[in-house]
Amino acid sequence: MRVLLDTHALLWFLLDDPKLSRVARDVIANAQHRPEVSPASYWEIAIKISLGKYELREPLGAFMDRELADNDIRILPILPRHAAALTDLPFHHRDPFDRLIIAQAMVEGIPVVSTDPLFDPYPVRRIWERRIS
């Protein structure tokens, strides 16, 4: 099963942060699942680092290249059909990064690993506390 990681889920998994739920960790680490990340996530991280809201112990590029490869996390490119889905997406969620992640998940028909309940009004499955198969 393919799963799309929200930005916090990606970071919490890569940094082994206890804020990541056990269910989310198990889904991401399961060899039968294929975790994917949107470029919106590493763009969001870069902006937070540049604003001083987040800090890594190494340059972002080196961190992301190594961690994505080591954890077999694939990049889901932003395609025109993903951007097109944003034109009709209701504004239940106003964060532009999350809106793009939601649009990608909707178009691809894949669940999102996220703690954010603002994803729930959209037609995407959100994985956090409950297991799905």
GROMACS .gro file of C-alpha atoms in nm:
model
  133
    1MET     CA    1   0.000   0.000   0.000
    2ARG     CA    2   0.125   0.346  -0.086
    3VAL     CA    3   0.100   0.611   0.188
    4LEU     CA    4   0.174   0.982   0.169
    5LEU     CA    5   0.348   1.132   0.472
    6ASP     CA    6   0.249   1.470   0.609
    7THR     CA    7   0.550   1.686   0.691
    8HIS     CA    8   0.542   1.628   1.068
    9ALA     CA    9   0.499   1.252   1.021
   10LEU     CA   10   0.803   1.248   0.792
   11LEU     CA   11   1.022   1.440   1.037
   12TRP     CA   12   0.899   1.252   1.344
   13PHE     CA   13   0.969   0.921   1.171
   14LEU     CA   14   1.315   1.021   1.048
   15LEU     CA   15   1.414   1.170   1.384
   16ASP     CA   16   1.254   0.889   1.589
   17ASP     CA   17   1.037   1.142   1.771
   18PRO     CA   18   0.802   0.991   2.033
   19LYS     CA   19   0.522   1.222   1.907
   20LEU     CA   20   0.476   0.984   1.611
   21SER     CA   21   0.196   0.741   1.696
   22ARG     CA   22   0.278   0.371   1.713
   23VAL     CA   23   0.029   0.300   1.433
   24ALA     CA   24   0.186   0.565   1.209
   25ARG     CA   25   0.537   0.435   1.282
   26ASP     CA   26   0.431   0.076   1.206
   27VAL     CA   27   0.265   0.175   0.878
   28ILE     CA   28   0.569   0.376   0.761
   29ALA     CA   29   0.819   0.107   0.862
   30ASN     CA   30   0.618  -0.185   0.721
   31ALA     CA   31   0.808  -0.334   0.426
   32GLN     CA   32   0.476  -0.406   0.253
   33HIS     CA   33   0.392  -0.035   0.246
   34ARG     CA   34   0.545   0.227   0.020
   35PRO     CA   35   0.588   0.560   0.200
   36GLU     CA   36   0.600   0.866  -0.022
   37VAL     CA   37   0.666   1.232   0.044
   38SER     CA   38   0.555   1.541  -0.140
   39PRO     CA   39   0.811   1.804  -0.239
   40ALA     CA   40   0.579   2.036  -0.045
   41SER     CA   41   0.714   1.874   0.273
   42TYR     CA   42   1.080   1.944   0.219
   43TRP     CA   43   0.989   2.290   0.090
   44GLU     CA   44   0.794   2.352   0.413
   45ILE     CA   45   1.089   2.230   0.622
   46ALA     CA   46   1.328   2.457   0.430
   47ILE     CA   47   1.106   2.759   0.493
   48LYS     CA   48   1.079   2.678   0.865
   49ILE     CA   49   1.458   2.643   0.889
   50SER     CA   50   1.513   2.974   0.708
   51LEU     CA   51   1.269   3.148   0.947
   52GLY     CA   52   1.445   3.001   1.251
   53LYS     CA   53   1.139   2.793   1.349
   54TYR     CA   54   1.317   2.461   1.302
   55GLU     CA   55   1.673   2.338   1.321
   56LEU     CA   56   1.856   2.033   1.194
   57ARG     CA   57   2.205   1.925   1.295
   58GLU     CA   58   2.316   1.914   0.931
   59PRO     CA   59   2.226   2.080   0.601
   60LEU     CA   60   1.874   1.998   0.485
   61GLY     CA   61   1.984   1.860   0.147
   62ALA     CA   62   2.226   1.609   0.298
   63PHE     CA   63   1.973   1.509   0.564
   64MET     CA   64   1.688   1.454   0.318
   65ASP     CA   65   1.899   1.273   0.057
   66ARG     CA   66   2.037   1.027   0.314
   67GLU     CA   67   1.717   0.971   0.512
   68LEU     CA   68   1.489   0.924   0.212
   69ALA     CA   69   1.733   0.674   0.062
   70ASP     CA   70   1.801   0.490   0.390
   71ASN     CA   71   1.429   0.459   0.466
   72ASP     CA   72   1.318   0.385   0.109
   73ILE     CA   73   1.082   0.684   0.108
   74ARG     CA   74   0.993   0.787  -0.244
   75ILE     CA   75   0.917   1.134  -0.371
   76LEU     CA   76   0.571   1.185  -0.518
   77PRO     CA   77   0.631   1.456  -0.779
   78ILE     CA   78   0.387   1.745  -0.797
   79LEU     CA   79   0.208   1.689  -1.126
   80PRO     CA   80  -0.029   1.922  -1.313
   81ARG     CA   81  -0.324   1.702  -1.213
   82HIS     CA   82  -0.234   1.754  -0.845
   83ALA     CA   83  -0.228   2.132  -0.887
   84ALA     CA   84  -0.553   2.118  -1.085
   85ALA     CA   85  -0.725   1.944  -0.793
   86LEU     CA   86  -0.652   2.251  -0.580
   87THR     CA   87  -0.883   2.465  -0.793
   88ASP     CA   88  -1.192   2.290  -0.651
   89LEU     CA   89  -1.058   2.198  -0.307
   90PRO     CA   90  -1.273   2.349  -0.029
   91PHE     CA   91  -1.090   2.563   0.224
   92HIS     CA   92  -1.144   2.342   0.530
   93HIS     CA   93  -0.766   2.358   0.560
   94ARG     CA   94  -0.588   2.682   0.472
   95ASP     CA   95  -0.223   2.576   0.497
   96PRO     CA   96  -0.088   2.569   0.138
   97PHE     CA   97   0.152   2.280   0.204
   98ASP     CA   98  -0.118   2.064   0.360
   99ARG     CA   99  -0.364   2.155   0.084
  100LEU     CA  100  -0.117   2.028  -0.175
  101ILE     CA  101  -0.057   1.707   0.022
  102ILE     CA  102  -0.436   1.659   0.044
  103ALA     CA  103  -0.475   1.718  -0.331
  104GLN     CA  104  -0.198   1.470  -0.412
  105ALA     CA  105  -0.353   1.206  -0.185
  106MET     CA  106  -0.696   1.259  -0.338
  107VAL     CA  107  -0.572   1.236  -0.695
  108GLU     CA  108  -0.352   0.933  -0.626
  109GLY     CA  109  -0.617   0.764  -0.411
  110ILE     CA  110  -0.374   0.700  -0.126
  111PRO     CA  111  -0.401   0.756   0.250
  112VAL     CA  112  -0.210   1.024   0.438
  113VAL     CA  113  -0.015   0.964   0.757
  114SER     CA  114  -0.098   1.270   0.966
  115THR     CA  115  -0.211   1.376   1.309
  116ASP     CA  116  -0.396   1.675   1.160
  117PRO     CA  117  -0.776   1.640   1.198
  118LEU     CA  118  -0.826   1.917   0.941
  119PHE     CA  119  -0.758   1.649   0.677
  120ASP     CA  120  -1.076   1.465   0.781
  121PRO     CA  121  -1.334   1.674   0.588
  122TYR     CA  122  -1.159   1.577   0.263
  123PRO     CA  123  -1.208   1.249   0.078
  124VAL     CA  124  -0.876   1.101   0.194
  125ARG     CA  125  -0.806   0.832   0.453
  126ARG     CA  126  -0.595   0.962   0.739
  127ILE     CA  127  -0.376   0.717   0.927
  128TRP     CA  128  -0.273   0.800   1.281
  129GLU     CA  129  -0.430   0.595   1.557
  130ARG     CA  130  -0.627   0.330   1.369
  131ARG     CA  131  -0.474   0.055   1.161
  132ILE     CA  132  -0.580   0.018   0.802
  133SER     CA  133  -0.491  -0.259   0.563
   0.00000   0.00000   0.00000
